[in-house]
Amino acid sequence: MSGSVPQVLLVGCPNVGKSVLFWALTGRYATVSNYPGTTVEILRGRARISGNIVDVIDTPGLYGWPPTTPDERAAAQALTTPVPRRIIVQVVTVAGLGRMLALTHWLKLRGESLVLVVNMLDEAERAGVAVDLDLLSRELAIPVVGCAAITGRGLDQLRRVLGSLVAAQPAAGPAPDSGYSAGVAMARGRDLAGRAVSRGRVREEGVDRWLLHPVWGPVVAVSVFYVVCILIVGNLVAGTAVDRLDALWSLYVDPAVSLTVSRLPGHVRALVTGEFGLVSMGLRYSLVIILPIVTGFFLSFSLLEDAGYLPRLAVVVDRVLRPAGLSGLAAIPLSLGLGCGTMATVFTRVLPDERERVATTLLLALVVPCSAQLGVITALLAERPGALALWAGTVGLVAVVAALGTRWIPGTVSPLLLELPPVRAPRMWPVVSKVRARVGWYVREVVPVLLAVCLGLWALEELGLLGLMQRGLSQVLALACLPSEVAPALLLGFIRRDYGAAGLYRISDQLGTGELAVACILLTLSFPCVAQVAVMVRERGVSTGLAIMAAVLATALIVTVVVGRLVIGEAGW
Amino acid sequence: MSRGVPLTVVACGRPVVVCRVDGGVSSGRLAALGVVPGAEVTKLRDLPVPVIRIEDTDIAVDRSVVRRIYVRRQEVSGNKEK
């Protein structure tokens, strides 16, 4: 910890612009930390305020006190952790000011050194709403600063206020919040906001008339999905960009690395450039193939997130997912799974209930193919429409049955209750910072897993165990009337799902149409890639993670054996 | 003071005042969003799910939850419009 460096803690509801303020205060010196165990990132950075270095901390959204969701608890924990020299900056907006002021009362009761920032003043003014900042400051007896952090307005004043507080900062610790009543605080906040805010005209529902329309809403949702998943990530990134990068890698990196290690002993050479080499497979897959794809997805989703579309998407699909015991919010990780299942498993954190998180993790592992795998499978089956139909039909059917089956997972799903932030054009800073944080997460958390897997496979290969595993798998495949040539491809599929499909691609000439379709079904349904399994176990815990894997494997084997016997065994396709 | 009617039966676009919110899993979250007795809310739409506006914030709320929010028509004296 940083000892006597004063701390500035940003708190407030979601979507009030805390993060923009964070980046505005800390600039390029900000670093991103991903605290284990917390549900969302807490950002930490340094800023210079009136010549003093201060720690600036950005917290996840907190609606009020007491916190009610897991996300809020992370912010609440940061608030209640005692820090000797701390200034709390509560960020609010004119919209919803009354309820936000309830938290202000709680913070004041605790005797925190407090500044109130009324952010997004520009948006309020555009909506014809004015706020009396002096009245707020007088009544609350704390400094109140009006800002539009995105344009930089009010930031100098905020720095001055913080500077004087840092200079004057006494070491009085916070007091317990005795006598706090959420109801009273809410009523007082509403009363004060009622006097401080004057509205010119009533805001129209605007673009939501289309985005939430019973007919046009789903049309927009499907179009957005098509543009993001098929056009941007599928065609542009997975198709064009990855192919070119991969070609460059084969042309320059592979020969250079081979040359470098050419004098080393065979075992070491295999570790670097062999079939499962750290460079030839580990780095190549994580940097050249997956990184561009997940970056494309991160960028698309961050844009949609900042535009305020994701909550609308959740509203539109809520009725479709309810029968499966899921809420509309589950659509966010599920559609993300078509990009990268590993990342999507992490994103199940957006769901409020553990039950829904488990159900979504299961569906991601069982029926949602990632973009890389989807690309290779569709290419593999494109020339055999019958096989494509059999594959899509079987996976689709399993998806519906599994979704309905997740109803038996114990627990409840909360009814929909979702704030709809204003729809606006995405802003560059928040999008850049989110993409940066998420890509950083991928590089730190997923790349090491892939490298570790390469190391493990290399060891298995050196010990001669890989062949043994393949022979074991062949026995199982025989049950589904699949030839043993499919075994190596499937084993690779566990490492990287698309790698398995690529393995099938090489031997596709030797396979019948039915065999190809059944192999693709097994590949899609069976184990997700090893990085996803690692994240599943980390996010859901060992017992739930292993239970999900067992359910996935059992379903995959039963479906494959049944379909294989019918199609290959009986029909001889 | 009347006991109020469920927000589900009120016409869209008309400001109403919350009388009470029946308990249930969502009452804490509703309170955090400001939906407490005395608050002014406006229902904006019913389909695909009800959307209510409180203090310029729009919230999509499941119909089962909206049914538990009881409201009365706003009295003219309590009207703060300028």
XYZ file of C-alpha atoms in Angstrom:
655
model
C 0.000 0.000 0.000
C 1.040 3.560 -0.588
C 1.325 4.724 3.035
C 0.577 8.393 3.421
C -0.453 9.097 -0.175
C -3.949 10.620 0.008
C -6.680 8.631 -1.675
C -9.508 9.947 -3.839
C -12.302 7.371 -4.084
C -14.888 7.787 -6.836
C -18.313 6.356 -5.985
C -21.782 6.615 -7.478
C -24.498 4.867 -9.428
C -23.663 3.018 -12.659
C -23.656 5.227 -15.754
C -22.946 8.555 -14.106
C -19.543 8.915 -15.754
C -17.233 7.879 -12.903
C -14.808 6.189 -15.251
C -14.614 9.162 -17.584
C -13.812 11.321 -14.580
C -11.201 8.754 -13.548
C -9.426 8.895 -16.883
C -9.717 12.694 -16.932
C -8.054 12.950 -13.510
C -5.393 10.279 -13.921
C -4.702 10.562 -17.647
C -2.161 8.199 -19.120
C -0.615 7.283 -15.794
C -3.570 5.072 -14.964
C -3.059 1.368 -14.499
C -5.725 -1.258 -14.486
C -5.895 -3.891 -11.796
C -8.230 -6.818 -11.830
C -8.842 -7.733 -8.213
C -9.468 -11.429 -7.722
C -12.740 -12.273 -6.020
C -14.440 -9.015 -6.913
C -17.138 -9.120 -9.521
C -15.915 -6.258 -11.687
C -12.726 -4.331 -12.060
C -11.722 -1.686 -9.562
C -9.495 0.806 -11.363
C -6.584 2.462 -9.626
C -4.490 5.331 -10.918
C -2.352 8.269 -9.856
C -3.070 11.951 -10.294
C -1.275 15.167 -9.435
C -3.582 17.536 -7.550
C -2.135 20.955 -6.639
C 1.365 19.506 -6.549
C 0.372 16.501 -4.440
C 0.373 12.949 -5.750
C -2.903 11.205 -4.909
C -4.233 7.707 -5.533
C -7.463 7.789 -7.502
C -9.739 4.754 -7.250
C -12.739 4.076 -9.477
C -15.366 1.682 -8.086
C -18.183 -0.288 -9.721
C -21.628 1.298 -9.575
C -23.285 1.612 -6.175
C -26.951 2.614 -6.155
C -27.235 3.373 -2.479
C -26.808 2.052 1.017
C -27.181 -0.839 1.843
C -25.853 -2.524 -1.333
C -28.162 -5.092 -2.934
C -26.203 -6.799 -5.732
C -22.775 -8.518 -5.853
C -21.408 -5.734 -8.063
C -22.442 -3.177 -5.489
C -20.800 -5.148 -2.712
C -17.382 -4.687 -4.345
C -17.887 -0.920 -4.276
C -19.265 -1.075 -0.730
C -16.192 -2.970 0.411
C -13.925 -0.277 -1.014
C -16.027 2.362 0.797
C -15.963 0.711 4.210
C -12.266 -0.248 4.165
C -10.611 2.301 6.456
C -7.992 4.491 4.754
C -6.224 7.212 6.774
C -6.267 10.117 4.313
C -9.223 9.760 2.024
C -11.528 12.060 0.115
C -14.697 10.570 -1.325
C -15.948 12.026 -4.581
C -19.544 11.016 -5.081
C -20.487 11.356 -8.732
C -24.163 11.990 -9.503
C -26.230 13.142 -12.444
C -29.210 15.455 -12.532
C -31.328 12.517 -13.711
C -32.033 10.470 -10.595
C -30.473 13.097 -8.306
C -32.987 12.525 -5.490
C -32.236 8.841 -4.966
C -28.507 9.411 -5.429
C -28.532 11.992 -2.636
C -29.602 9.234 -0.222
C -26.040 7.853 -0.474
C -24.708 11.369 0.153
C -26.579 11.407 3.461
C -25.082 8.073 4.446
C -21.555 9.265 3.603
C -22.096 12.483 5.557
C -23.349 10.556 8.583
C -20.121 8.547 8.530
C -18.179 11.792 8.641
C -16.347 11.154 5.371
C -14.473 13.970 3.688
C -16.873 14.393 0.784
C -17.202 16.202 -2.551
C -20.319 15.965 -4.701
C -19.762 16.078 -8.463
C -22.886 16.712 -10.538
C -21.703 15.214 -13.822
C -23.121 15.198 -17.360
C -24.364 18.766 -16.981
C -24.210 19.053 -20.782
C -26.745 16.251 -21.218
C -29.026 17.786 -18.595
C -28.879 21.160 -20.313
C -29.670 19.604 -23.665
C -32.726 18.030 -22.036
C -33.760 21.453 -20.742
C -33.053 20.657 -17.078
C -31.283 23.117 -14.767
C -29.829 22.443 -11.317
C -29.030 24.917 -8.530
C -25.535 23.827 -7.418
C -25.260 26.561 -4.764
C -28.466 25.387 -3.117
C -27.131 21.809 -3.034
C -23.823 22.946 -1.523
C -25.569 25.096 1.127
C -28.064 22.429 2.166
C -25.575 19.540 2.178
C -22.763 21.660 3.654
C -20.192 20.041 1.338
C -18.393 21.268 -1.816
C -20.504 20.686 -4.961
C -18.881 20.846 -8.406
C -20.779 20.853 -11.703
C -18.967 18.910 -14.444
C -19.191 17.562 -17.928
C -16.165 15.289 -17.561
C -16.327 14.149 -21.177
C -15.679 17.710 -22.431
C -13.387 18.658 -19.533
C -15.803 21.237 -18.171
C -15.588 21.749 -14.399
C -12.447 19.621 -14.011
C -10.220 22.562 -13.037
C -12.677 23.539 -10.325
C -12.771 19.927 -9.098
C -8.953 19.841 -8.945
C -8.933 23.081 -6.924
C -11.525 21.724 -4.480
C -9.640 18.431 -4.114
C -6.381 20.347 -3.705
C -7.691 22.376 -0.778
C -9.145 19.239 0.832
C -5.848 17.354 0.433
C -3.985 20.287 2.016
C -6.457 20.598 4.894
C -7.042 16.893 5.313
C -7.344 16.044 9.031
C -6.842 12.422 10.063
C -10.332 11.972 11.502
C -11.499 8.443 10.791
C -15.036 7.754 9.598
C -17.741 7.258 12.222
C -20.274 4.407 12.270
C -23.460 5.222 10.376
C -25.633 5.159 13.483
C -29.184 6.340 13.026
C -29.181 5.926 9.238
C -32.481 5.043 7.629
C -32.569 4.411 3.881
C -36.209 5.521 3.694
C -35.602 8.826 5.474
C -32.464 9.509 3.421
C -34.388 8.822 0.203
C -37.219 11.181 1.202
C -34.766 13.926 2.172
C -32.846 13.446 -1.071
C -36.012 13.635 -3.113
C -37.111 16.779 -1.309
C -33.754 18.506 -1.857
C -33.578 17.414 -5.515
C -37.145 18.658 -6.004
C -36.048 22.137 -4.887
C -32.707 22.180 -6.721
C -33.786 20.809 -10.115
C -36.092 22.631 -12.501
C -37.376 20.905 -15.614
C -38.294 22.800 -18.728
C -40.110 20.133 -20.699
C -40.817 16.442 -20.432
C -38.259 14.245 -22.220
C -39.666 12.062 -24.977
C -39.119 8.309 -25.080
C -37.104 8.941 -28.245
C -35.286 6.147 -30.038
C -36.587 3.569 -27.526
C -39.845 3.711 -29.458
C -37.981 1.638 -32.060
C -35.426 -0.223 -29.976
C -38.063 -1.588 -27.589
C -40.878 -1.936 -30.139
C -42.519 -5.393 -29.957
C -41.811 -5.956 -33.678
C -38.956 -3.585 -34.622
C -37.047 -4.247 -31.403
C -36.268 -7.877 -32.327
C -35.500 -6.801 -35.915
C -32.911 -4.320 -34.615
C -31.523 -6.959 -32.218
C -31.057 -9.518 -35.006
C -29.476 -6.879 -37.276
C -27.014 -5.800 -34.588
C -26.171 -9.442 -33.926
C -25.629 -10.053 -37.643
C -23.394 -7.014 -38.080
C -21.280 -7.727 -34.988
C -20.964 -11.523 -35.119
C -21.080 -12.260 -38.835
C -19.830 -9.152 -40.608
C -17.313 -7.593 -38.219
C -15.964 -10.498 -36.171
C -16.687 -13.353 -38.589
C -15.801 -11.934 -41.985
C -13.586 -8.950 -41.295
C -11.558 -10.160 -38.314
C -11.669 -13.980 -38.315
C -11.659 -14.135 -42.116
C -9.477 -11.391 -43.497
C -7.342 -10.084 -40.642
C -6.465 -13.437 -39.074
C -5.582 -15.015 -42.434
C -3.181 -12.198 -43.274
C -1.584 -12.163 -39.829
C -1.200 -15.931 -39.916
C 0.455 -15.744 -43.328
C 2.873 -13.124 -42.024
C 3.630 -15.302 -39.001
C 4.396 -18.343 -41.200
C 6.552 -16.196 -43.464
C 8.663 -14.391 -40.859
C 8.260 -15.622 -37.282
C 8.289 -19.389 -37.798
C 11.487 -19.475 -39.921
C 13.234 -17.011 -37.608
C 12.406 -19.052 -34.496
C 13.311 -22.347 -36.189
C 16.662 -20.896 -37.163
C 17.295 -19.674 -33.618
C 16.642 -23.041 -31.987
C 18.123 -25.207 -34.776
C 21.242 -26.049 -32.772
C 19.394 -27.047 -29.607
C 18.600 -30.684 -28.685
C 15.475 -32.272 -30.230
C 13.350 -32.246 -27.090
C 13.899 -28.545 -26.536
C 13.307 -27.810 -30.201
C 9.972 -29.626 -29.983
C 9.052 -27.548 -26.941
C 9.544 -24.331 -28.907
C 8.619 -25.133 -32.481
C 7.108 -28.618 -32.420
C 3.486 -29.635 -32.958
C 2.595 -28.298 -29.517
C 5.450 -25.785 -29.309
C 5.255 -22.735 -27.084
C 5.914 -20.481 -30.075
C 4.546 -22.510 -32.985
C 1.250 -23.262 -31.244
C 1.009 -21.331 -27.959
C 1.969 -17.858 -29.079
C 0.685 -18.275 -32.606
C -2.776 -19.289 -31.439
C -3.083 -16.793 -28.646
C -1.674 -13.761 -30.463
C -2.380 -14.302 -34.158
C -5.715 -16.101 -34.108
C -7.554 -15.460 -30.860
C -6.299 -11.982 -29.958
C -7.668 -10.264 -33.097
C -10.997 -12.075 -32.699
C -11.502 -11.213 -29.044
C -10.333 -7.643 -29.678
C -12.951 -7.328 -32.422
C -15.580 -8.610 -30.018
C -14.403 -6.423 -27.141
C -14.517 -3.380 -29.406
C -17.980 -4.165 -30.784
C -19.408 -4.868 -27.345
C -17.795 -1.849 -25.735
C -19.298 0.334 -28.476
C -22.749 -1.193 -27.931
C -22.298 -0.917 -24.175
C -21.375 2.746 -24.289
C -24.187 3.494 -26.735
C -26.557 2.094 -24.121
C -27.821 -0.710 -26.356
C -27.017 -3.804 -24.252
C -29.783 -3.241 -21.630
C -32.256 -2.767 -24.504
C -31.123 -6.030 -26.061
C -31.748 -7.713 -22.702
C -35.261 -6.259 -22.585
C -36.080 -7.416 -26.106
C -34.975 -11.024 -25.614
C -36.225 -11.328 -22.025
C -39.480 -12.981 -23.058
C -37.680 -15.483 -25.278
C -35.290 -16.581 -22.532
C -37.770 -16.650 -19.618
C -39.180 -20.106 -20.478
C -35.624 -21.446 -20.180
C -35.406 -20.009 -16.681
C -33.024 -17.296 -17.865
C -33.451 -13.530 -17.974
C -32.785 -11.266 -20.934
C -29.423 -10.347 -19.467
C -28.159 -13.867 -20.257
C -28.262 -12.893 -23.953
C -25.138 -10.793 -23.377
C -22.750 -13.622 -22.350
C -24.474 -16.107 -24.677
C -23.942 -13.972 -27.777
C -20.438 -13.161 -26.592
C -19.828 -16.915 -26.515
C -20.019 -16.956 -30.298
C -16.855 -14.860 -30.137
C -14.920 -16.521 -27.328
C -16.480 -18.874 -24.807
C -13.742 -18.217 -22.280
C -14.407 -14.499 -22.202
C -18.163 -15.101 -22.233
C -17.850 -17.303 -19.143
C -16.220 -14.381 -17.346
C -19.028 -12.110 -18.547
C -21.632 -14.257 -16.756
C -20.740 -11.889 -13.918
C -23.242 -9.400 -15.363
C -26.028 -11.786 -14.256
C -27.497 -11.041 -10.836
C -28.191 -14.620 -9.661
C -25.760 -17.496 -9.247
C -28.352 -19.917 -10.626
C -28.492 -18.025 -13.892
C -24.705 -17.836 -14.010
C -24.450 -21.625 -13.672
C -27.105 -22.197 -16.358
C -25.391 -19.778 -18.761
C -21.942 -21.281 -18.107
C -23.390 -24.725 -18.902
C -24.993 -23.560 -22.151
C -21.773 -21.814 -23.189
C -19.789 -25.005 -22.610
C -22.294 -27.304 -24.307
C -23.925 -25.670 -27.306
C -22.334 -22.314 -28.129
C -19.462 -22.725 -30.615
C -16.842 -19.964 -30.525
C -16.192 -17.869 -33.631
C -12.990 -19.686 -34.570
C -14.666 -23.081 -34.325
C -17.807 -21.879 -36.075
C -15.691 -20.570 -38.941
C -13.858 -23.852 -39.506
C -16.977 -26.023 -39.082
C -19.042 -24.043 -41.564
C -16.151 -24.170 -44.043
C -15.841 -27.921 -43.422
C -19.531 -28.607 -43.988
C -20.250 -25.924 -46.606
C -19.944 -28.317 -49.536
C -22.109 -30.938 -47.895
C -25.469 -29.249 -47.184
C -26.928 -32.441 -45.711
C -24.164 -32.673 -43.124
C -24.518 -28.965 -42.334
C -28.251 -29.394 -41.771
C -27.720 -32.452 -39.572
C -25.085 -30.619 -37.509
C -27.110 -27.403 -37.126
C -30.317 -29.305 -36.408
C -28.761 -31.536 -33.756
C -26.881 -28.715 -31.998
C -29.993 -26.511 -32.168
C -32.181 -29.249 -30.718
C -29.685 -29.943 -27.919
C -29.546 -26.176 -27.240
C -33.322 -25.936 -26.803
C -33.521 -29.094 -24.665
C -30.533 -28.014 -22.547
C -31.931 -24.498 -22.088
C -35.226 -25.950 -20.890
C -33.295 -28.483 -18.793
C -31.442 -25.753 -16.897
C -34.742 -24.973 -15.181
C -33.878 -27.813 -12.807
C -30.783 -26.064 -11.563
C -31.767 -25.029 -8.029
C -32.275 -21.375 -7.149
C -34.390 -18.533 -8.444
C -34.042 -15.988 -11.212
C -34.864 -12.412 -10.287
C -37.561 -10.687 -12.291
C -36.269 -8.158 -14.811
C -35.308 -4.841 -13.249
C -32.926 -2.937 -15.439
C -31.958 0.684 -15.746
C -32.027 1.953 -19.330
C -29.291 4.585 -19.691
C -29.858 7.241 -22.347
C -29.034 6.067 -25.878
C -26.156 8.131 -27.218
C -23.330 8.050 -29.712
C -20.458 5.991 -28.216
C -17.682 8.164 -26.817
C -14.073 7.405 -27.577
C -12.505 7.509 -24.103
C -14.790 5.078 -22.307
C -14.660 2.648 -25.231
C -10.866 2.814 -25.501
C -10.427 2.330 -21.756
C -12.812 -0.647 -21.657
C -11.203 -2.343 -24.661
C -7.778 -1.743 -23.146
C -8.801 -3.218 -19.810
C -10.421 -6.268 -21.424
C -7.630 -6.992 -23.890
C -5.224 -6.600 -20.976
C -7.253 -9.152 -19.052
C -7.081 -11.592 -21.969
C -3.314 -11.263 -22.295
C -2.773 -11.705 -18.547
C -5.260 -14.487 -17.877
C -5.830 -16.558 -21.026
C -2.468 -16.474 -22.791
C -0.617 -18.076 -19.828
C -3.226 -20.869 -19.750
C -2.646 -21.621 -23.428
C 1.104 -21.663 -22.911
C 0.726 -24.002 -19.942
C -1.398 -26.314 -22.083
C 1.298 -26.457 -24.755
C 3.808 -27.343 -22.072
C 1.542 -30.114 -20.766
C 0.933 -31.561 -24.226
C 4.600 -31.474 -25.034
C 5.276 -33.427 -21.829
C 2.564 -35.986 -22.683
C 3.961 -36.382 -26.175
C 7.535 -36.817 -24.884
C 6.348 -39.439 -22.388
C 4.407 -41.233 -25.104
C 1.111 -40.820 -23.259
C -0.604 -38.848 -25.991
C -0.803 -41.915 -28.219
C -2.301 -43.889 -25.362
C -5.000 -41.252 -24.856
C -5.805 -41.276 -28.549
C -6.225 -45.049 -28.537
C -8.576 -44.783 -25.557
C -10.625 -42.169 -27.322
C -10.827 -44.346 -30.451
C -12.609 -47.031 -28.429
C -15.256 -44.504 -27.414
C -15.585 -43.234 -30.977
C -16.255 -46.763 -32.199
C -19.463 -46.708 -30.159
C -20.684 -43.841 -32.332
C -19.522 -45.688 -35.504
C -16.792 -43.074 -36.032
C -13.417 -44.117 -37.505
C -10.346 -43.898 -35.259
C -8.751 -41.252 -37.513
C -11.038 -38.718 -35.849
C -9.402 -39.209 -32.414
C -6.387 -36.888 -32.790
C -8.609 -34.078 -34.069
C -10.925 -34.409 -31.077
C -8.071 -34.450 -28.629
C -6.818 -31.233 -30.176
C -10.334 -29.841 -29.984
C -10.059 -29.844 -26.246
C -7.038 -27.590 -26.440
C -8.544 -25.190 -28.884
C -11.962 -25.872 -30.267
C -11.141 -24.623 -33.763
C -7.895 -26.579 -33.719
C -9.994 -29.727 -33.525
C -12.094 -28.636 -36.447
C -8.935 -27.807 -38.370
C -7.718 -31.313 -37.626
C -10.921 -32.706 -39.113
C -10.420 -30.497 -42.147
C -7.188 -32.304 -42.969
C -8.831 -35.733 -42.990
C -12.245 -34.672 -44.333
C -11.601 -36.369 -47.711
C -11.430 -39.750 -45.979
C -14.716 -39.277 -44.131
C -18.267 -39.918 -45.270
C -20.833 -37.136 -45.058
C -22.495 -38.687 -42.027
C -19.182 -39.309 -40.277
C -18.143 -35.716 -40.839
C -21.417 -34.347 -39.471
C -21.326 -36.591 -36.394
C -17.671 -35.695 -35.710
C -18.562 -31.995 -35.897
C -21.484 -32.558 -33.525
C -19.192 -34.251 -31.014
C -16.628 -31.488 -31.391
C -19.204 -28.740 -30.795
C -20.942 -30.390 -27.857
C -18.028 -32.000 -26.043
C -15.467 -30.243 -23.891
C -15.007 -26.564 -24.387
C -11.380 -25.580 -24.836
C -9.068 -25.940 -21.876
C -8.888 -22.183 -21.243
C -12.666 -22.109 -20.912
C -12.581 -25.062 -18.497
C -9.996 -23.238 -16.384
C -12.146 -20.106 -16.280
C -15.277 -22.187 -15.562
C -13.641 -23.750 -12.525
C -12.354 -20.372 -11.353
C -15.690 -18.586 -11.788
C -18.078 -21.310 -10.615
C -15.874 -23.114 -8.093
C -14.359 -26.596 -8.398
C -17.451 -28.702 -7.611
C -19.878 -26.757 -9.820
C -17.280 -26.442 -12.559
C -16.625 -30.193 -12.566
C -20.373 -30.939 -12.418
C -20.901 -28.763 -15.493
C -18.081 -30.576 -17.286
C -19.533 -33.960 -16.399
C -22.984 -32.902 -17.650
C -21.484 -31.549 -20.870
C -19.412 -34.661 -21.535
C -22.286 -37.054 -20.784
C -24.684 -35.121 -23.029
C -22.121 -34.932 -25.827
C -21.405 -38.673 -25.720
C -25.054 -39.743 -25.533
C -26.128 -37.458 -28.370
C -23.158 -38.459 -30.538
C -23.641 -42.180 -29.986
C -27.378 -41.978 -30.709
C -26.983 -39.825 -33.820
C -23.925 -41.777 -34.973
C -25.690 -45.154 -34.692
C -28.767 -43.842 -36.497
C -27.013 -41.985 -39.281
C -23.843 -43.992 -39.865
C -24.775 -47.387 -38.397
C -28.379 -47.718 -39.587
C -28.616 -45.423 -42.599
C -25.010 -45.970 -43.717
C -24.657 -42.288 -44.687
C -55.649 8.575 1.412
C -56.621 5.881 -1.061
C -54.920 2.493 -1.147
C -54.094 3.082 -4.776
C -54.239 0.915 -7.891
C -51.532 -1.327 -9.391
C -49.277 0.530 -11.820
C -50.142 -2.083 -14.447
C -53.649 -0.648 -14.919
C -52.592 3.006 -15.181
C -52.418 4.571 -18.648
C -48.964 5.203 -20.115
C -47.595 8.734 -20.046
C -49.453 9.947 -16.969
C -47.420 10.869 -13.863
C -48.608 9.052 -10.726
C -47.425 8.875 -7.119
C -46.331 5.620 -5.457
C -48.488 4.705 -2.383
C -46.841 1.437 -1.450
C -44.616 -1.303 -2.860
C -45.543 -4.852 -1.892
C -42.627 -6.876 -0.572
C -40.915 -9.430 -2.740
C -37.475 -10.137 -4.076
C -37.244 -6.859 -5.974
C -38.402 -4.321 -3.369
C -34.841 -3.604 -2.233
C -33.655 -2.994 -5.790
C -36.740 -0.893 -6.524
C -36.060 1.236 -3.445
C -32.444 1.699 -4.559
C -33.756 3.064 -7.850
C -36.015 5.479 -5.958
C -39.325 3.626 -6.287
C -40.554 4.235 -2.715
C -43.836 5.653 -1.358
C -44.186 9.315 -2.243
C -42.063 9.100 -5.407
C -43.501 10.295 -8.708
C -43.342 7.743 -11.528
C -44.558 7.652 -15.113
C -45.155 4.449 -17.021
C -43.831 4.911 -20.560
C -44.814 1.618 -22.198
C -46.297 -1.807 -21.504
C -44.681 -3.924 -24.244
C -42.452 -5.890 -24.523
C -42.016 -5.219 -20.799
C -43.195 -2.203 -18.794
C -40.782 0.741 -18.729
C -41.215 3.300 -15.977
C -39.553 6.668 -15.592
C -38.570 8.024 -12.216
C -36.585 11.249 -11.861
C -35.585 11.183 -15.550
C -34.263 7.599 -15.254
C -35.968 4.929 -17.370
C -36.221 1.462 -15.846
C -37.443 -1.737 -17.526
C -39.360 -3.743 -14.927
C -40.936 -7.174 -15.139
C -44.733 -7.087 -15.198
C -44.908 -9.222 -12.035
C -43.004 -6.472 -10.206
C -45.014 -3.587 -11.674
C -48.158 -5.304 -10.409
C -46.880 -4.871 -6.850
C -46.376 -1.117 -7.193
C -49.534 0.675 -6.055
C -50.044 4.259 -7.174
C -52.565 7.085 -6.980
C -53.154 9.923 -9.334
C -51.049 12.958 -8.614
C -52.858 15.723 -6.715
C -52.756 19.145 -8.335
C -51.332 20.779 -5.185
C -48.395 18.374 -5.195
C -47.511 19.217 -8.786
C -44.054 20.741 -8.987
C -44.047 21.568 -12.698
C -42.740 25.009 -13.463
